[in-house]
XYZ file of C-alpha atoms in Angstrom:
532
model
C -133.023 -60.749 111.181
C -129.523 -61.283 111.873
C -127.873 -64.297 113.390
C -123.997 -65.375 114.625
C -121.286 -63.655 115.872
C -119.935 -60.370 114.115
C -118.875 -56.811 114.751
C -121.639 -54.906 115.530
C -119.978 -52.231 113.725
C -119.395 -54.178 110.380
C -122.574 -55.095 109.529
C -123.396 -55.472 105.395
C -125.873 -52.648 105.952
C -122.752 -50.677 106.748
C -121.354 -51.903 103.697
C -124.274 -50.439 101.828
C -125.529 -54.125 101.329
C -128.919 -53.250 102.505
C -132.508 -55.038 101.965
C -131.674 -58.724 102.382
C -133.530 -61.447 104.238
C -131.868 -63.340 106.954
C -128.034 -62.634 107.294
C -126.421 -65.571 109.042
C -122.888 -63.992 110.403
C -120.144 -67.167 110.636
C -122.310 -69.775 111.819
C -120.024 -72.593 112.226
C -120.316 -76.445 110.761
C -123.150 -78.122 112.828
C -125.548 -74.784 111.747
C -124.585 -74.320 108.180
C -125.172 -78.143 107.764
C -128.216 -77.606 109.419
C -129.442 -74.782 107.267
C -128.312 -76.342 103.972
C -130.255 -79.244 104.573
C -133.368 -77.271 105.240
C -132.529 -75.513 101.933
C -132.277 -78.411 99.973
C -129.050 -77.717 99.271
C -127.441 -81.438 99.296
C -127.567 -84.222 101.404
C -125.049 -85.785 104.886
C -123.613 -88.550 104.262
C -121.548 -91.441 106.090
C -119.616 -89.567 109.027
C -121.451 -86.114 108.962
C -120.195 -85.175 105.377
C -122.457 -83.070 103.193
C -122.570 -84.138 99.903
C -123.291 -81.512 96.686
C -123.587 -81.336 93.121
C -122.588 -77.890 91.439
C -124.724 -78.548 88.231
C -123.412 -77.540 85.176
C -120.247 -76.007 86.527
C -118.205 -78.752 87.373
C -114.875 -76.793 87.250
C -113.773 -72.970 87.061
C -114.536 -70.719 84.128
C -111.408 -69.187 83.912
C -112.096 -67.700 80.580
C -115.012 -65.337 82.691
C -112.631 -63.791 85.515
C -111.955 -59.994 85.071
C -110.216 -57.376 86.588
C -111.397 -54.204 87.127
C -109.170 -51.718 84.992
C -108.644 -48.581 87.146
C -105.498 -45.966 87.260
C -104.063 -47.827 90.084
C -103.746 -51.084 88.918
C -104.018 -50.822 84.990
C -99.371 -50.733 84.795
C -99.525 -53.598 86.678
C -101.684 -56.146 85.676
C -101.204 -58.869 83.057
C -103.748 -58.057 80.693
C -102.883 -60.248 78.251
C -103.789 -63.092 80.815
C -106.796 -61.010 82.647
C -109.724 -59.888 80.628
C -110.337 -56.186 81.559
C -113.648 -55.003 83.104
C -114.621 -51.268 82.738
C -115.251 -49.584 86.300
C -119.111 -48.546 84.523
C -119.353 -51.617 83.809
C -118.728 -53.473 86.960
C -120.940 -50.659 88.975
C -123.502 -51.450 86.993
C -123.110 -55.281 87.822
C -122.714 -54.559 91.294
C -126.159 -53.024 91.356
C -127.823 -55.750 90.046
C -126.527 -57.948 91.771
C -127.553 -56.583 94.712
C -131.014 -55.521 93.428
C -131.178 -59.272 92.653
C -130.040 -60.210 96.414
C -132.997 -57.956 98.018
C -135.023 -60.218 100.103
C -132.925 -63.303 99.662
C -130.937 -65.086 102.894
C -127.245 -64.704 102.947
C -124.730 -66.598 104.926
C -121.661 -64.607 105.891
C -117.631 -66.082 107.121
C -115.418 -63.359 108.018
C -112.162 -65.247 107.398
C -108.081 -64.837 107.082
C -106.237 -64.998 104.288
C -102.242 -66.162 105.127
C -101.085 -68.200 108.238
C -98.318 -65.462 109.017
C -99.862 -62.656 110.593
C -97.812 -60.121 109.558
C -98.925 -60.097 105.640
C -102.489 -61.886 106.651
C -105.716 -59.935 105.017
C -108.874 -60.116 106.359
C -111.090 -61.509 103.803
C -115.663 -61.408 104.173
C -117.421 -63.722 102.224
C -120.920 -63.424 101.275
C -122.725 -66.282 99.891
C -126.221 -67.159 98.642
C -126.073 -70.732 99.399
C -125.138 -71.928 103.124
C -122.710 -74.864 101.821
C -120.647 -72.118 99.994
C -119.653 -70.925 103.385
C -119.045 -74.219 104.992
C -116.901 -74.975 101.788
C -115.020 -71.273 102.560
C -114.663 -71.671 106.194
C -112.832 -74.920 105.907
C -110.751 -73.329 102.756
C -109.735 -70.250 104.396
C -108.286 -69.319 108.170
C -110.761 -68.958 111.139
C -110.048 -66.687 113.739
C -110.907 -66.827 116.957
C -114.279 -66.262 117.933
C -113.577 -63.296 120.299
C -111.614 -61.527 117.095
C -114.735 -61.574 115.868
C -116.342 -59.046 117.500
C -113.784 -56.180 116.229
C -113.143 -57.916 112.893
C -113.060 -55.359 109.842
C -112.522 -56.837 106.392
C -109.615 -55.438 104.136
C -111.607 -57.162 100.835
C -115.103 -58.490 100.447
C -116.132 -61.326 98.182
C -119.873 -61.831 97.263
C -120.715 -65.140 95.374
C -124.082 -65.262 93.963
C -124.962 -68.427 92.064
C -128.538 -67.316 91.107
C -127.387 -64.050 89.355
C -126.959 -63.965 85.856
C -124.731 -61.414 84.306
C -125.306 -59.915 80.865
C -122.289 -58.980 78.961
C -123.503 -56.213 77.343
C -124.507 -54.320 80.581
C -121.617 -55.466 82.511
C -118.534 -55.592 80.127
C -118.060 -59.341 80.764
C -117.582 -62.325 78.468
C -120.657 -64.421 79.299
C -123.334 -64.866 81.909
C -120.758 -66.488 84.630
C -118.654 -63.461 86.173
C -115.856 -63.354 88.410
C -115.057 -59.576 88.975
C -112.220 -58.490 91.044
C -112.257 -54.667 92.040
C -108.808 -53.343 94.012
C -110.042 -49.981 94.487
C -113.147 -50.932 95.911
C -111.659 -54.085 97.080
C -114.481 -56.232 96.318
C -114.847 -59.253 94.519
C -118.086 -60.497 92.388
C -118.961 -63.600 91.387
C -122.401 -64.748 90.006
C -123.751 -67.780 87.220
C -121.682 -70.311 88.921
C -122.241 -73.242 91.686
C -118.289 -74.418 91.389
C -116.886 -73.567 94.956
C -113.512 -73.337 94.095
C -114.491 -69.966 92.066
C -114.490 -69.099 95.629
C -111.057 -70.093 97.275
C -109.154 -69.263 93.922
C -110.446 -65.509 93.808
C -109.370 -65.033 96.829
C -105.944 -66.749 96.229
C -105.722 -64.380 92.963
C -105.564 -61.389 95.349
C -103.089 -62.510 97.378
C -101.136 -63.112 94.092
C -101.620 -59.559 93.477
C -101.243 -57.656 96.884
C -98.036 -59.962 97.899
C -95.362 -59.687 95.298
C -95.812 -55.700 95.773
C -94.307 -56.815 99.198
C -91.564 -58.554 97.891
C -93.366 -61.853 99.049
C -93.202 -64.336 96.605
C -97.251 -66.050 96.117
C -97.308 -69.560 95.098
C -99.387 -72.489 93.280
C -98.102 -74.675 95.244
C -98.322 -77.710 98.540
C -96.200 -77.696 101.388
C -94.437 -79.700 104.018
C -91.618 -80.118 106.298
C -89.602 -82.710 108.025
C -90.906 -83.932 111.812
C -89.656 -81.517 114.106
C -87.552 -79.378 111.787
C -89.433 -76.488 110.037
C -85.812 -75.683 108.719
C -86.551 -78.374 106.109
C -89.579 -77.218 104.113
C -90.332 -78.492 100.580
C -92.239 -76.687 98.279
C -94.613 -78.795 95.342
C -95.212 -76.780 92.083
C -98.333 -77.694 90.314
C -101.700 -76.986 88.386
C -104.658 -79.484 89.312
C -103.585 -83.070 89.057
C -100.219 -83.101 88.798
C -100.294 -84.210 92.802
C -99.400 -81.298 94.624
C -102.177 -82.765 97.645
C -101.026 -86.084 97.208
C -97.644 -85.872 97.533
C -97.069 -83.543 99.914
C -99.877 -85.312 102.701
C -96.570 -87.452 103.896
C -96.814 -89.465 106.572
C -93.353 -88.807 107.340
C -93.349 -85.497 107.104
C -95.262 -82.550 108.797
C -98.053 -80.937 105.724
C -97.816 -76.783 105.880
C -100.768 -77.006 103.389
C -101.587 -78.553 100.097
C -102.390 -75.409 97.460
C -101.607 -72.196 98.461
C -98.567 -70.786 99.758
C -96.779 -67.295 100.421
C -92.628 -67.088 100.763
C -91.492 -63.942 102.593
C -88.313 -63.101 104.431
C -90.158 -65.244 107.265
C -90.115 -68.058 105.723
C -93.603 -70.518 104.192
C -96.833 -69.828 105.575
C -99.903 -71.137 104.181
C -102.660 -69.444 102.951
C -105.893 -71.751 103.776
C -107.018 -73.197 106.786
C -108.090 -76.347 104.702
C -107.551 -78.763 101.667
C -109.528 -79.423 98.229
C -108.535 -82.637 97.082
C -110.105 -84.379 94.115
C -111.121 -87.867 95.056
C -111.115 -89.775 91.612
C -109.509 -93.203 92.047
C -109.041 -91.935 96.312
C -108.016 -95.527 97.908
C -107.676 -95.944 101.413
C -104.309 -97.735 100.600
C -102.647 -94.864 98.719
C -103.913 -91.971 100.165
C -105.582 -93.019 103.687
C -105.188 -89.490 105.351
C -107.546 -88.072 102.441
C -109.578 -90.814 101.894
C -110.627 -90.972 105.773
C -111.800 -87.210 105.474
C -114.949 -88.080 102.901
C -115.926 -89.972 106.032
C -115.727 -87.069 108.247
C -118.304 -84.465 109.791
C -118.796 -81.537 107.587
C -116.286 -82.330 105.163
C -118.130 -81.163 102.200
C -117.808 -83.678 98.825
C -118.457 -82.587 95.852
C -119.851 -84.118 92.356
C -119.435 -87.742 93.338
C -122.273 -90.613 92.619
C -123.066 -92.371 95.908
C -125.458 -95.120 96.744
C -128.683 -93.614 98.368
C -129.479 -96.076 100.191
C -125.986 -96.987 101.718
C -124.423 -93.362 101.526
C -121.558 -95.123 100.597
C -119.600 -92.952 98.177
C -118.171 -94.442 94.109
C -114.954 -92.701 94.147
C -114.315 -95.236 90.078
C -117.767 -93.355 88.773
C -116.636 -90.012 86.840
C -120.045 -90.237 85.337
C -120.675 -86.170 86.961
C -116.980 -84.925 86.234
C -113.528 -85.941 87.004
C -113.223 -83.081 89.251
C -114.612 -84.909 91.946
C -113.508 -83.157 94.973
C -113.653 -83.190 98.914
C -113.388 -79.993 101.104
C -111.972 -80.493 104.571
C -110.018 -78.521 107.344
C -106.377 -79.038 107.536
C -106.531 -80.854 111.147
C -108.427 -83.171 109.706
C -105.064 -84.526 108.241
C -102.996 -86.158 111.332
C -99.554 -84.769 110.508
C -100.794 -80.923 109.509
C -99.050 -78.457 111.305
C -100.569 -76.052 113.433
C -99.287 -73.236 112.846
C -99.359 -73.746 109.286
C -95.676 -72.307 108.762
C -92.535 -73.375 107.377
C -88.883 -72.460 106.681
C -87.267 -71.153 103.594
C -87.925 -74.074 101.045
C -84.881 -76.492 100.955
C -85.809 -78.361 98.455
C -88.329 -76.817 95.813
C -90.651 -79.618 93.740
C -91.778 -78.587 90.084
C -94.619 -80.969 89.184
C -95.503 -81.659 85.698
C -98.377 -84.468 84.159
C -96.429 -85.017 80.609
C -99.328 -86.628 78.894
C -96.390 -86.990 75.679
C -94.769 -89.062 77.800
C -90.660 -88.191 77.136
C -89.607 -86.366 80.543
C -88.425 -88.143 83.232
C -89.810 -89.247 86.789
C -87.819 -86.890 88.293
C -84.646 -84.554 87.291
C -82.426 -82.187 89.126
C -82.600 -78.997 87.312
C -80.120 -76.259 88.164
C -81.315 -72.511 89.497
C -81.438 -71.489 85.661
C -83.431 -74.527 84.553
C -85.944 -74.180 87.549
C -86.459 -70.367 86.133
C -87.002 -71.929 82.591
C -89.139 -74.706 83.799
C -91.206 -72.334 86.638
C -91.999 -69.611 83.647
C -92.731 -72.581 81.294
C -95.293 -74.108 83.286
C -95.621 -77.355 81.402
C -98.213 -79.676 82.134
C -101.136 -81.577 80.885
C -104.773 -79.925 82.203
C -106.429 -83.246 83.471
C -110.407 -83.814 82.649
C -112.794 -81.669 84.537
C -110.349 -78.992 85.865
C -111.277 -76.632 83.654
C -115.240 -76.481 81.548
C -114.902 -78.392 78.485
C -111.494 -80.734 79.584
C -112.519 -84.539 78.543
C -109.479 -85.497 77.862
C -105.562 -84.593 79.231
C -104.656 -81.759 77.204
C -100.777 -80.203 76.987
C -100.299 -77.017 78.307
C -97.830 -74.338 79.374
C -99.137 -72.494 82.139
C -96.835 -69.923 83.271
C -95.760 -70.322 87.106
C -97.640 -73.676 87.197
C -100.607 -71.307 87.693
C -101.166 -68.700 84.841
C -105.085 -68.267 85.506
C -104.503 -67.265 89.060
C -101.636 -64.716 88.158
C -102.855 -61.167 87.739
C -99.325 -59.582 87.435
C -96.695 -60.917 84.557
C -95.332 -63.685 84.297
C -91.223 -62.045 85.042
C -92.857 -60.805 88.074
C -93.084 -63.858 90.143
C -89.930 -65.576 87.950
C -87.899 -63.103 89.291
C -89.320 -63.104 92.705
C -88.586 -66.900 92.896
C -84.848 -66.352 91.851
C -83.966 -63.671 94.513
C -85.458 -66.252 96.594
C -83.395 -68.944 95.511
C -80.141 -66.895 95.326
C -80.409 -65.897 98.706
C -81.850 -69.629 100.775
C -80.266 -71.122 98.770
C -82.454 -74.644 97.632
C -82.481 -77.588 95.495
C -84.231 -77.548 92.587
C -86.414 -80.919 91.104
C -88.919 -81.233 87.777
C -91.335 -84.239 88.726
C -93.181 -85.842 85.760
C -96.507 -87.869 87.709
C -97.795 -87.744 84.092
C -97.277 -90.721 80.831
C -94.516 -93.651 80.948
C -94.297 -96.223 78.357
C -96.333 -93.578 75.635
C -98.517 -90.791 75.581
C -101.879 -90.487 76.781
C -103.612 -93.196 75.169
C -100.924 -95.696 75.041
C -98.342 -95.190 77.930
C -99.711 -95.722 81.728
C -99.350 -93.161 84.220
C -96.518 -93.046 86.642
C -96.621 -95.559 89.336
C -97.581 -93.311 92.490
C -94.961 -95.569 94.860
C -91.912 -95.324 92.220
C -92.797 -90.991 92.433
C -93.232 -91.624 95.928
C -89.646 -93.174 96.405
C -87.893 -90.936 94.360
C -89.321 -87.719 96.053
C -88.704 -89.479 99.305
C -84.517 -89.877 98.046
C -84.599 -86.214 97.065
C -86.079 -84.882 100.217
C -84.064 -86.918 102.567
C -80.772 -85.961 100.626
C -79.874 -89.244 99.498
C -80.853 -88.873 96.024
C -77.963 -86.444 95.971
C -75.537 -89.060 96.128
C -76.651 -90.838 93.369
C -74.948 -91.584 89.654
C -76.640 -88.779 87.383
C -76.927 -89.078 83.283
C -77.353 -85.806 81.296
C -81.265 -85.650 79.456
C -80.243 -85.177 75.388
C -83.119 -82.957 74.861
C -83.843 -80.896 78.126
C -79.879 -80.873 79.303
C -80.860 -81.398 82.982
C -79.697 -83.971 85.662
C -81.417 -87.252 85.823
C -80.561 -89.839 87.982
C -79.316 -93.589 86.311
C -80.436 -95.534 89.459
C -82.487 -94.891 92.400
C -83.239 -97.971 95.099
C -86.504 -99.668 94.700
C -87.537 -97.579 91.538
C -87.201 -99.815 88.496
C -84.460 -98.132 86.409
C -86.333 -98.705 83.179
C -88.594 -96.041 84.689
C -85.676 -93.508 84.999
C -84.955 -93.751 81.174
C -87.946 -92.864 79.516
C -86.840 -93.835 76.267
C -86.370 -97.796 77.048
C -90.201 -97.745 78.170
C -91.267 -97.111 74.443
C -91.776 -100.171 72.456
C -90.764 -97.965 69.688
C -87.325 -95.985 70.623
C -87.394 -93.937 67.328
C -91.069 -92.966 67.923
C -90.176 -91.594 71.528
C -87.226 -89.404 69.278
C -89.783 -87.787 67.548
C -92.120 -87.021 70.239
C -89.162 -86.071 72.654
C -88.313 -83.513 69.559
C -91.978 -82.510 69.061
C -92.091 -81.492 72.846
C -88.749 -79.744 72.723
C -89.806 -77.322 69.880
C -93.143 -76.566 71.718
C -90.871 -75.703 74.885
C -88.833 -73.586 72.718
C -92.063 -71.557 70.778
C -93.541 -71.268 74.147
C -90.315 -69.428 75.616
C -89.734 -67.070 73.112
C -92.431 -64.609 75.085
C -90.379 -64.350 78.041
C -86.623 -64.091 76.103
C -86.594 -60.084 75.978
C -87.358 -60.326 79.872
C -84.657 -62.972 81.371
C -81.581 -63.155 82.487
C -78.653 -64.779 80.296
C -78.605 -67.333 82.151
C -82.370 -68.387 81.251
C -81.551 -67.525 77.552
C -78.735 -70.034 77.763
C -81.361 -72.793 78.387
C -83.750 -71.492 76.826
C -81.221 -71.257 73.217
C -79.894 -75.274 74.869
């Protein structure tokens, strides 16, 4: 039996995905709802949202993606970053997997990668479990329902919780597998309930197919000021550094709040939706997030509620820190339509220093954003990633090294074209430590970030009296209005001033052991910061 609207010629059976149960083609929200609940997959909550728990995988495995290592790709991908698969091996895993999927029910989303048309791929997702695909459809681009009918996918992805891989058989680490195939453009991924597994595969392929275009693929949030496109800011950042928070601005219009593409165009988004985590989510802070956990079909993920109330704890991190909600992008006032921007005026590294020594914010010139962008600095908050209890510092390379299948240089030098040519201001944002490290310090105040990205966007910071950092040698402003200026000077927050030295120096040589990787690759420039 087959159900929903699809191309009756683009079928799975046409696909060679033959023997299933029930294939559900892209129901939409009221139906998947419906059929999760029947399945037992989770339960609606206040407002229509559908509440989940992913088990035991409470974050992405990042340690079990692979790439498929054929002639076509095996020059260009980062294998010291991407574990290799054999193409034996992942046939063989294919053909379990779907000897495993014979008689089972399968929900299906055919779905749009990229808000500009012109370098959008058409992405089918095939899930075991019917939440997966209300999670998907929010997270990637629907097209219209008529498109439908003559839709024809350029990659398919097929997640399959249930399905245990064994590394032996399949040349994989463990039994959780996330296989990407270009040549046979598929995507596998089994042992794992996490749903952003889901979103970030996809989001790796873009990062793969798009820089071959000269596009430049981003980690990264979006906005732009009310009725001007022209000025688009762009927020660098791995998971909880605040790339959702900050960029949902009243004020200003949101292009999207993870996943961005920069081509001669301009920004366009890659999702149709937003993933924010909703530890510590107030309705005073954040109130454009918080009201979507309240919201029909918005699905929420790992967070304790009160069954008897449905009202939701968004203090208990009992389940995991990576509590998370799942909603479409118009369910955020101020989200633009068309989910596309200019060329990036201003351009927004974010970094969680858990050592507490960098600023709140610094201007960093086109040779210090390289530095800083192949750096990747930042502190992995708790849950992100399996087995993170605790903020851990970390250099991941272009704020997003486990979604980055090509080198690092790759997408370094893509963003320096791009800056050469649009020209744009360039700002490292610390949302992590003040006072001390993790432990001792507090974490930023969200209004004093909130001001000072606020001065930098609307130009004003510009103007201001700057102070050169001893041990990074970028910009850093001396006072900024209604921002304490104790705040701005790291340093004077430490009871201890000489203790800050030696942590300020401890971080300094882990910058400069981290950079040596990426010296015989950079311009002189770079190697000028790099060397200080």
């Amino acid at each position: 039996m087959t159900s929903g609207r699809v191309n009756p010629n683009f079928r799975l059976e046409d696909q060679g995905i033959e023997g299933l149960g029930n294939v559900y083609y892209n129901l939409i929200e009221p139906a998947l709802i419906e059929a999760a609940l029947k399945r037992d997959e989770g339960t609606l909550g206040n407002g229509g949202a559908f509440l989940v728990s992913t088990g035991k995988f409470t974050g992405r495995s990042p340690k079990d993606k692979h790439v498929v290592k054929t002639d076509s790709v095996a020059d260009t991908i980062w294998w010291e970053n991407n574990k290799a698969m054999t193409p034996e091996g992942f046939d063989t895993l294919y053909d379990d997997m779907l000897a495993h999927m014979k008689g089972k029910d399968y929900f299906v989303q055919d779905l749009v990668g990229g808000a500009d048309p012109t370098h959008a791929i058409n992405v089918r997702m095939v899930t075991e479990l019917a939440w997966h695909n209300l999670f998907i459809r929010h997270m990637l681009r629907r097209p219209d329902r008529e498109d439908l009918n003559d839709f024809i996918a350029d990659f398919t992805v097929i997640n399959c919780p249930s399905f245990l891989a064994d590394p032996e058989r399949h040349n994989c680490r463990s039994e959780t597998v996330i296989a990407m195939n270009f040549d046979k453009k598929l995507i596998l991924i089994g042992g794992t309930e996490y749903a952003g597994e889901n979103k970030k595969s996809v989001f790796s392929l873009l990062n793969y197919l798009l820089p071959g275009k000269g596009i430049m693929a981003m980690h990264c949030s979006a906005n732009h000021a009310v009725g001007n496109p022209v000025d688009t800011a762009i927020f660098f950042g791995l998971s909880g550094t605040g790339k959702t928070t900050l960029s949902a601005d009243p004020a200003r219009v949101l292009i999207g709040d993870d996943e961005h593409g920069w081509s001669d165009r301009g920004t366009f988004n890659f999702e149709g939706g937003c993933y924010a985590k909703t530890i510590h989510l107030s309705p005073e802070a954040e109130p454009e997030i918080y009201a979507t956990t309240n919201k029909f079909g918005t699905v929420i993920e790992n967070m304790v509620y009160d069954e008897e109330t449905m009202e939701l704890d968004f203090e208990d991190s009992s389940l995991t820190e990576n509590m998370r909600c799942a909603y479409p992008l118009e369910y955020i006032s101020n989200a633009s339509t068309s989910a596309l921007g200019g060329h990036p005026k201003n351009i927004i590294l974010l970094t969680c220093d858990a050592y507490g020594v960098l600023p709140p914010i610094s201007r960093l010139t086109p040779a210090q954003a390289m530095y800083h962008f192949l750096s990747g600095f930042t502190s992995k908050t708790p849950g992100t990633e399996r087995g993170v209890v605790e903020p851990e510092p970390t250099f991941s390379t272009c704020f997003g090294a486990p979604f980055m299948p090509r080198r690092p240089e790759v997408y370094g030098n893509l963003l320096r074209d791009k800056i050469a040519q649009h020209g744009a201001t360039c700002w490292l944002v610390n949302t992590g430590w003040t006072g001390g490290a993790f432990g001792t310090g507090s974490r930023m105040p969200i209004k004093a970030t909130r001001g000072l990205l606020t001065a930098a966007l609307d130009g004003s910071l510009a103007e201001a009296e700057f102070r050169k950092d001893p041990n990074f040698g970028f910009d850093v402003p001396v006072a900024v209005p209604g921002v304490a200026e104790v705040l701005l000077d790291p340093r004077r927050t430490w009871d201890d001033p000489t203790a800050y030295d030696a942590q300020a120096a401890k971080l300094v040589q882990m910058f400069a052991d981290n950079f040596e990787q990426y010296v015989p690759y950079i311009d002189d420039d770079v190697k000028a910061v790099a060397i200080g």
